[in-house]
Amino acid sequence: MEQTGKKRKQIRRIYSVSFSPTGNTRILTETLAGQFADNFGTAFESIDFTMQQARAEGKVYTFIKGDLVVFGMPTYAGKLPNKLISFVREGFAGGGADAAALVSFGNRSFDNALAELCELLEKDGFQIIGAGAFAAQHAFAWDEKAPVFRKIHTPEAKPPGQGRPDARDLNALAEFGRAVIRKTESEEHYDGNPVSVPGNAEAPYYTPRGLDGNPVHFLKAKPQTDVSRCTGCGICETCCPMGSISLEKKGKTELPVVTGICMKCHACVKACPEGAMYFDDEAYLSHRSMLVRDCQIRCEPVWFV
Ligand SMILES: Cc1cc2nc3c(=O)[nH]c(=O)nc-3n(C[C@H](O)[C@H](O)[C@H](O)COP(=O)(O)O)c2cc1C
Ligand code: SF4
Ligand code: SF4
């Protein structure tokens, strides 16, 4: 739709772009892209690069000036998921498009994730017009879906970020959206000053701590299968962003085996219709308990334009 008003920047196409194994980030990016689409009188296109097929060798998503792209990723260990960095570097050509950068986080802290995302997108050729960090349900909360997990591990409280993003978060998201829209309508938009966000894109990853406060290491942890519940349906195999799950014949049934890298994203745990996937790694469980104990105070969303 042709825009009115002298200063209004021409926004022609709107996109939601997300990596979102358990869906929080995608809810946020699509909600914001929907707000932009309503405002500019057009539809938005959703690009979800969670699955490997969307990140095929040589694939490049190309944008141009006049595009407004909401680009979202989750916080992992205080930064972006490290296995995705090379694709975010190689797989997007910003072409001067405006980008609203967004990270979700599980109510511990987004630390340096937003700074890292802004830096990556700028290097890709996007112009950052706004940036925000929004708390959401911690992916580790999905463990509780598995009855066997609830038997082996019973922390006193719910994991952080339960029920989020909630109405208050979505109001803040809409406020952020209105600020971005105002900016597209103003001359300041062209002043070339980068949006300033907290954090340091070069900072190291956050070191997870256990209940006793000491560092814990669970890089090699992988989900287990409760064979008493697994039906061999294969859903977990199709939803792993790393393509690391395959079904293997075990006796009369087929059971999932995690053969490759596991980023602990919890997509398989969330997707399993039988509650058969769970983590039992001691170091991981200690970190999870620490989060449950120490991260209950509500983190409010923050945004910058
Ligand atoms: C491996 C891993 C590491 C995480 N690290 C952090 C963290 O450092 N800080 C935090 O607040 N949340 C952390 N989270 C929680 C996620 O950022 C949060 O649940 C996010 O919304 C998940 O996004 P998704 O639903 O789009 O997959 C982590 C989650 C996972 C799976
Ligand atoms: S999704 Fe669940 S039930 Fe289906 S194969 Fe995987 S573990 Fe088994
Ligand atoms: S196996 Fe690991 S990487 Fe794959 S979906 Fe499950 S938690 Fe995510």
CSV table of C-alpha atoms and ligand atoms in Angstrom, one decimal:
chain,number,residue,atom,x,y,z
A,1,MET,CA,0.0,0.0,0.0
A,2,GLU,CA,1.3,3.5,-0.9
A,3,GLN,CA,2.3,5.3,2.4
A,4,THR,CA,1.1,8.8,3.1
A,5,GLY,CA,3.0,11.5,4.9
A,6,LYS,CA,6.1,13.3,3.6
A,7,LYS,CA,8.7,11.7,5.8
A,8,ARG,CA,7.3,8.2,6.0
A,9,LYS,CA,9.9,5.7,4.8
A,10,GLN,CA,8.6,3.3,2.2
A,11,ILE,CA,8.2,-0.1,3.8
A,12,ARG,CA,7.3,-2.5,1.0
A,13,ARG,CA,7.9,-6.0,2.5
A,14,ILE,CA,7.7,-7.3,6.1
A,15,TYR,CA,9.4,-10.4,7.4
A,16,SER,CA,9.5,-12.4,10.6
A,17,VAL,CA,12.8,-14.4,10.7
A,18,SER,CA,13.4,-16.7,13.5
A,19,PHE,CA,15.4,-19.6,14.9
A,20,SER,CA,13.1,-21.1,17.6
A,21,PRO,CA,13.3,-24.7,18.7
A,22,THR,CA,10.7,-24.4,21.4
A,23,GLY,CA,8.6,-21.7,19.7
A,24,ASN,CA,9.0,-18.7,22.1
A,25,THR,CA,11.1,-16.6,19.8
A,26,ARG,CA,8.9,-17.2,16.8
A,27,ILE,CA,5.8,-16.1,18.8
A,28,LEU,CA,7.6,-12.8,19.5
A,29,THR,CA,8.9,-12.2,16.0
A,30,GLU,CA,5.6,-13.1,14.3
A,31,THR,CA,3.6,-10.9,16.7
A,32,LEU,CA,5.8,-8.0,16.0
A,33,ALA,CA,5.9,-8.6,12.3
A,34,GLY,CA,2.0,-8.8,12.4
A,35,GLN,CA,1.9,-5.4,14.1
A,36,PHE,CA,4.1,-4.0,11.4
A,37,ALA,CA,2.0,-5.6,8.6
A,38,ASP,CA,-1.2,-4.1,10.1
A,39,ASN,CA,0.4,-0.7,10.3
A,40,PHE,CA,1.8,-0.7,6.8
A,41,GLY,CA,-1.3,-2.4,5.3
A,42,THR,CA,0.4,-5.5,3.9
A,43,ALA,CA,1.0,-9.1,4.9
A,44,PHE,CA,4.2,-10.5,6.4
A,45,GLU,CA,6.3,-13.5,5.4
A,46,SER,CA,7.7,-15.8,8.0
A,47,ILE,CA,11.1,-17.4,7.5
A,48,ASP,CA,11.9,-20.0,10.2
A,49,PHE,CA,15.5,-21.3,10.0
A,50,THR,CA,15.2,-23.7,12.9
A,51,MET,CA,15.4,-26.8,10.9
A,52,GLN,CA,18.4,-27.9,8.8
A,53,GLN,CA,16.4,-27.9,5.5
A,54,ALA,CA,16.0,-24.1,5.9
A,55,ARG,CA,19.8,-23.8,6.4
A,56,ALA,CA,20.9,-25.9,3.4
A,57,GLU,CA,24.4,-25.4,2.1
A,58,GLY,CA,24.6,-22.2,0.0
A,59,LYS,CA,21.2,-21.0,1.0
A,60,VAL,CA,21.1,-17.2,1.3
A,61,TYR,CA,18.0,-15.2,2.3
A,62,THR,CA,18.2,-11.9,0.5
A,63,PHE,CA,16.6,-8.6,1.5
A,64,ILE,CA,16.6,-5.1,0.0
A,65,LYS,CA,16.0,-1.5,1.1
A,66,GLY,CA,12.3,-1.0,1.9
A,67,ASP,CA,12.1,-4.4,3.7
A,68,LEU,CA,11.4,-4.4,7.4
A,69,VAL,CA,12.7,-7.6,9.0
A,70,VAL,CA,12.0,-8.8,12.6
A,71,PHE,CA,14.9,-11.1,13.3
A,72,GLY,CA,14.8,-13.2,16.4
A,73,MET,CA,16.9,-15.8,18.2
A,74,PRO,CA,17.0,-17.3,21.7
A,75,THR,CA,19.7,-16.7,24.3
A,76,TYR,CA,21.8,-19.7,25.0
A,77,ALA,CA,24.5,-19.3,27.7
A,78,GLY,CA,24.3,-15.6,27.6
A,79,LYS,CA,24.9,-15.3,23.8
A,80,LEU,CA,23.3,-16.7,20.6
A,81,PRO,CA,23.3,-20.5,20.0
A,82,ASN,CA,26.9,-21.1,18.8
A,83,LYS,CA,26.0,-23.7,16.3
A,84,LEU,CA,23.9,-21.1,14.4
A,85,ILE,CA,26.5,-18.3,14.1
A,86,SER,CA,28.1,-19.4,10.9
A,87,PHE,CA,24.6,-19.6,9.2
A,88,VAL,CA,23.5,-16.2,10.4
A,89,ARG,CA,26.8,-14.9,9.0
A,90,GLU,CA,26.6,-16.6,5.6
A,91,GLY,CA,22.9,-17.2,5.1
A,92,PHE,CA,21.5,-13.6,5.2
A,93,ALA,CA,22.2,-10.7,2.9
A,94,GLY,CA,20.6,-7.6,4.5
A,95,GLY,CA,20.9,-5.3,1.5
A,96,GLY,CA,20.2,-2.2,3.6
A,97,ALA,CA,16.9,-3.5,4.9
A,98,ASP,CA,15.7,-2.3,8.3
A,99,ALA,CA,15.9,-4.9,11.0
A,100,ALA,CA,14.3,-5.1,14.5
A,101,ALA,CA,16.6,-7.4,16.4
A,102,LEU,CA,15.0,-9.5,19.1
A,103,VAL,CA,16.2,-12.1,21.5
A,104,SER,CA,14.2,-14.2,23.9
A,105,PHE,CA,15.6,-15.4,27.2
A,106,GLY,CA,14.5,-17.7,30.0
A,107,ASN,CA,14.4,-15.1,32.8
A,108,ARG,CA,18.0,-15.6,33.9
A,109,SER,CA,19.6,-13.0,31.7
A,110,PHE,CA,20.2,-12.2,28.0
A,111,ASP,CA,23.7,-11.0,28.9
A,112,ASN,CA,25.4,-10.4,25.6
A,113,ALA,CA,23.0,-12.1,23.2
A,114,LEU,CA,21.3,-8.9,21.9
A,115,ALA,CA,24.7,-7.2,21.3
A,116,GLU,CA,25.9,-10.3,19.4
A,117,LEU,CA,22.7,-10.4,17.3
A,118,CYS,CA,22.9,-6.7,16.5
A,119,GLU,CA,26.6,-7.0,15.5
A,120,LEU,CA,25.9,-10.0,13.3
A,121,LEU,CA,23.0,-8.4,11.5
A,122,GLU,CA,24.9,-5.2,10.9
A,123,LYS,CA,27.7,-7.2,9.4
A,124,ASP,CA,25.1,-8.9,7.2
A,125,GLY,CA,24.1,-5.5,5.8
A,126,PHE,CA,20.9,-4.8,7.8
A,127,GLN,CA,20.3,-1.4,9.4
A,128,ILE,CA,19.2,-2.0,13.0
A,129,ILE,CA,16.2,0.2,13.6
A,130,GLY,CA,15.3,-1.3,17.0
A,131,ALA,CA,16.4,-4.1,19.4
A,132,GLY,CA,14.7,-5.8,22.2
A,133,ALA,CA,15.1,-8.7,24.7
A,134,PHE,CA,12.0,-10.4,26.0
A,135,ALA,CA,11.7,-13.0,28.8
A,136,ALA,CA,10.0,-16.3,27.9
A,137,GLN,CA,9.5,-19.7,29.4
A,138,HIS,CA,12.8,-21.3,29.9
A,139,ALA,CA,13.2,-24.2,27.4
A,140,PHE,CA,14.4,-26.4,30.3
A,141,ALA,CA,10.8,-26.2,31.7
A,142,TRP,CA,9.8,-28.8,29.0
A,143,ASP,CA,11.5,-31.5,31.0
A,144,GLU,CA,8.6,-31.7,33.3
A,145,LYS,CA,6.4,-33.0,30.5
A,146,ALA,CA,8.1,-36.4,31.0
A,147,PRO,CA,6.6,-38.5,33.9
A,148,VAL,CA,10.0,-40.2,34.3
A,149,PHE,CA,11.7,-36.9,34.7
A,150,ARG,CA,9.2,-35.9,37.4
A,151,LYS,CA,10.1,-39.1,39.3
A,152,ILE,CA,13.9,-38.6,39.1
A,153,HIS,CA,13.9,-34.9,39.8
A,154,THR,CA,11.6,-32.8,41.9
A,155,PRO,CA,12.7,-29.2,42.3
A,156,GLU,CA,10.5,-27.1,44.7
A,157,ALA,CA,9.4,-24.5,42.2
A,158,LYS,CA,8.6,-24.1,38.5
A,159,PRO,CA,11.5,-23.2,36.2
A,160,PRO,CA,11.9,-19.6,35.3
A,161,GLY,CA,9.7,-17.7,32.9
A,162,GLN,CA,6.6,-19.9,33.2
A,163,GLY,CA,3.7,-18.6,31.2
A,164,ARG,CA,5.7,-16.0,29.4
A,165,PRO,CA,5.6,-14.1,27.1
A,166,ASP,CA,2.4,-13.0,28.9
A,167,ALA,CA,0.0,-10.1,28.4
A,168,ARG,CA,2.4,-7.7,30.0
A,169,ASP,CA,5.2,-8.8,27.8
A,170,LEU,CA,3.0,-8.5,24.7
A,171,ASN,CA,2.0,-5.0,25.7
A,172,ALA,CA,5.7,-4.1,26.0
A,173,LEU,CA,6.3,-5.8,22.6
A,174,ALA,CA,3.5,-3.6,21.1
A,175,GLU,CA,5.1,-0.5,22.6
A,176,PHE,CA,8.4,-1.5,21.1
A,177,GLY,CA,6.7,-2.0,17.8
A,178,ARG,CA,5.1,1.5,17.9
A,179,ALA,CA,8.5,3.0,18.7
A,180,VAL,CA,10.0,1.3,15.6
A,181,ILE,CA,7.1,2.4,13.4
A,182,ARG,CA,7.5,6.0,14.6
A,183,LYS,CA,11.2,5.8,13.7
A,184,THR,CA,10.4,4.6,10.2
A,185,GLU,CA,8.3,7.7,9.9
A,186,SER,CA,10.9,10.2,11.1
A,187,GLU,CA,13.9,11.8,9.6
A,188,GLU,CA,16.1,10.5,12.5
A,189,HIS,CA,15.8,7.2,10.8
A,190,TYR,CA,18.4,8.2,8.3
A,191,ASP,CA,20.9,9.7,10.8
A,192,GLY,CA,23.0,6.5,10.6
A,193,ASN,CA,23.5,6.3,14.4
A,194,PRO,CA,23.5,2.7,15.4
A,195,VAL,CA,21.0,1.6,18.1
A,196,SER,CA,22.9,1.2,21.3
A,197,VAL,CA,22.3,-2.0,23.2
A,198,PRO,CA,23.8,-3.4,26.4
A,199,GLY,CA,26.4,-6.1,26.3
A,200,ASN,CA,29.5,-7.0,24.4
A,201,ALA,CA,29.3,-9.1,21.3
A,202,GLU,CA,32.8,-10.5,21.9
A,203,ALA,CA,32.2,-11.6,25.5
A,204,PRO,CA,32.6,-15.3,26.3
A,205,TYR,CA,29.6,-17.6,26.9
A,206,TYR,CA,28.1,-17.6,30.4
A,207,THR,CA,29.4,-20.5,32.5
A,208,PRO,CA,26.5,-22.5,33.9
A,209,ARG,CA,26.6,-23.0,37.7
A,210,GLY,CA,25.3,-25.8,39.8
A,211,LEU,CA,23.3,-25.6,43.1
A,212,ASP,CA,26.5,-25.1,45.0
A,213,GLY,CA,27.6,-22.2,42.9
A,214,ASN,CA,30.4,-24.0,41.2
A,215,PRO,CA,30.7,-24.2,37.4
A,216,VAL,CA,29.1,-27.3,35.8
A,217,HIS,CA,29.7,-28.8,32.4
A,218,PHE,CA,27.1,-30.7,30.5
A,219,LEU,CA,28.1,-30.1,26.9
A,220,LYS,CA,27.8,-33.8,26.2
A,221,ALA,CA,24.4,-34.3,27.8
A,222,LYS,CA,21.8,-35.8,25.5
A,223,PRO,CA,18.1,-36.6,26.0
A,224,GLN,CA,17.2,-40.1,27.1
A,225,THR,CA,14.2,-42.0,25.9
A,226,ASP,CA,11.7,-43.6,28.3
A,227,VAL,CA,11.2,-46.8,26.5
A,228,SER,CA,8.1,-47.6,28.4
A,229,ARG,CA,6.3,-44.7,26.7
A,230,CYS,CA,8.0,-44.3,23.4
A,231,THR,CA,5.8,-45.5,20.4
A,232,GLY,CA,8.5,-45.0,17.8
A,233,CYS,CA,6.4,-42.3,16.1
A,234,GLY,CA,9.5,-40.5,14.8
A,235,ILE,CA,8.3,-36.9,15.7
A,236,CYS,CA,11.5,-36.2,17.7
A,237,GLU,CA,13.5,-37.2,14.6
A,238,THR,CA,11.8,-34.7,12.4
A,239,CYS,CA,12.0,-31.8,14.9
A,240,CYS,CA,15.6,-31.8,15.9
A,241,PRO,CA,17.3,-28.6,14.6
A,242,MET,CA,20.6,-30.4,14.4
A,243,GLY,CA,19.3,-33.4,12.6
A,244,SER,CA,20.8,-35.5,15.4
A,245,ILE,CA,18.1,-37.9,16.1
A,246,SER,CA,17.5,-41.1,14.2
A,247,LEU,CA,15.2,-44.0,14.8
A,248,GLU,CA,17.0,-47.4,15.2
A,249,LYS,CA,15.5,-50.8,15.4
A,250,LYS,CA,15.7,-52.1,19.0
A,251,GLY,CA,14.1,-55.5,19.3
A,252,LYS,CA,10.6,-55.2,17.9
A,253,THR,CA,10.3,-51.4,18.0
A,254,GLU,CA,12.2,-48.5,16.7
A,255,LEU,CA,13.6,-46.1,19.3
A,256,PRO,CA,15.3,-42.7,18.9
A,257,VAL,CA,19.0,-42.5,19.2
A,258,VAL,CA,20.8,-39.2,19.5
A,259,THR,CA,23.8,-39.7,17.2
A,260,GLY,CA,25.0,-36.1,16.6
A,261,ILE,CA,25.5,-32.9,18.4
A,262,CYS,CA,22.8,-31.9,21.0
A,263,MET,CA,22.4,-28.3,21.7
A,264,LYS,CA,20.0,-29.0,24.6
A,265,CYS,CA,17.3,-26.9,22.8
A,266,HIS,CA,14.5,-29.1,24.1
A,267,ALA,CA,12.6,-29.2,20.8
A,268,CYS,CA,12.4,-33.0,21.0
A,269,VAL,CA,11.3,-32.9,24.6
A,270,LYS,CA,8.6,-30.5,23.8
A,271,ALA,CA,7.4,-32.2,20.7
A,272,CYS,CA,7.2,-35.8,22.0
A,273,PRO,CA,3.5,-36.6,22.3
A,274,GLU,CA,4.2,-39.3,24.9
A,275,GLY,CA,6.4,-37.4,27.3
A,276,ALA,CA,9.1,-39.9,26.6
A,277,MET,CA,12.1,-37.6,26.1
A,278,TYR,CA,14.0,-36.3,29.2
A,279,PHE,CA,17.4,-35.3,30.4
A,280,ASP,CA,19.0,-37.1,33.4
A,281,ASP,CA,22.6,-35.7,33.3
A,282,GLU,CA,23.6,-34.8,36.9
A,283,ALA,CA,25.5,-31.6,36.0
A,284,TYR,CA,22.5,-30.4,33.8
A,285,LEU,CA,20.1,-31.2,36.6
A,286,SER,CA,22.1,-29.3,39.1
A,287,HIS,CA,22.2,-26.2,36.8
A,288,ARG,CA,18.5,-26.5,36.2
A,289,SER,CA,17.8,-26.6,40.0
A,290,MET,CA,20.0,-23.5,40.4
A,291,LEU,CA,17.9,-21.7,37.8
A,292,VAL,CA,14.7,-22.7,39.5
A,293,ARG,CA,16.1,-21.5,42.9
A,294,ASP,CA,17.8,-18.3,41.8
A,295,CYS,CA,15.9,-16.9,38.8
A,296,GLN,CA,12.3,-16.5,40.0
A,297,ILE,CA,12.4,-12.7,40.1
A,298,ARG,CA,10.6,-11.4,37.0
A,299,CYS,CA,12.9,-9.9,34.4
A,300,GLU,CA,11.0,-7.2,32.4
A,301,PRO,CA,11.5,-6.9,28.7
A,302,VAL,CA,13.8,-4.2,27.5
A,303,TRP,CA,14.0,-2.5,24.1
A,304,PHE,CA,16.0,0.2,22.4
A,305,VAL,CA,15.4,2.4,19.3
B,1,LIG,C1,20.9,-24.5,25.9
B,1,LIG,C2,20.1,-23.4,26.4
B,1,LIG,C3,20.8,-22.3,27.1
B,1,LIG,C4,20.0,-21.2,27.6
B,1,LIG,N1,20.7,-20.2,28.2
B,1,LIG,C5,20.0,-19.2,28.7
B,1,LIG,C6,20.6,-18.1,29.3
B,1,LIG,O1,21.8,-18.0,29.3
B,1,LIG,N2,19.8,-17.1,29.9
B,1,LIG,C7,18.5,-17.2,29.9
B,1,LIG,O2,17.8,-16.3,30.4
B,1,LIG,N3,17.8,-18.2,29.2
B,1,LIG,C8,18.5,-19.2,28.6
B,1,LIG,N4,17.9,-20.2,28.0
B,1,LIG,C9,16.4,-20.1,27.8
B,1,LIG,C10,16.1,-19.7,26.4
B,1,LIG,O3,16.7,-18.5,26.1
B,1,LIG,C11,14.5,-19.4,26.3
B,1,LIG,O4,13.8,-20.5,26.8
B,1,LIG,C12,14.2,-19.1,24.9
B,1,LIG,O5,13.0,-18.4,24.9
B,1,LIG,C13,14.0,-20.3,24.0
B,1,LIG,O6,13.7,-19.9,22.7
B,1,LIG,P1,12.8,-20.8,21.7
B,1,LIG,O7,11.5,-21.1,22.4
B,1,LIG,O8,12.5,-19.9,20.6
B,1,LIG,O9,13.5,-22.0,21.4
B,1,LIG,C14,18.6,-21.2,27.5
B,1,LIG,C15,18.0,-22.3,26.8
B,1,LIG,C16,18.7,-23.3,26.3
B,1,LIG,C17,18.0,-24.4,25.6
B,2,SF4,S1,8.5,-38.4,19.7
B,2,SF4,FE1,8.5,-39.5,21.6
B,2,SF4,S2,7.2,-41.3,21.2
B,2,SF4,FE2,7.8,-40.5,19.2
B,2,SF4,S3,9.7,-41.6,18.7
B,2,SF4,FE3,10.3,-39.7,19.7
B,2,SF4,S4,10.5,-40.3,21.9
B,2,SF4,FE4,9.3,-41.9,20.9
B,3,SF4,S1,18.4,-34.0,20.5
B,3,SF4,FE1,19.2,-32.2,21.4
B,3,SF4,S2,19.5,-30.7,19.7
B,3,SF4,FE2,18.1,-32.4,19.0
B,3,SF4,S3,16.0,-31.6,19.4
B,3,SF4,FE3,16.7,-32.8,21.2
B,3,SF4,S4,17.6,-31.3,22.6
B,3,SF4,FE4,17.5,-30.3,20.6
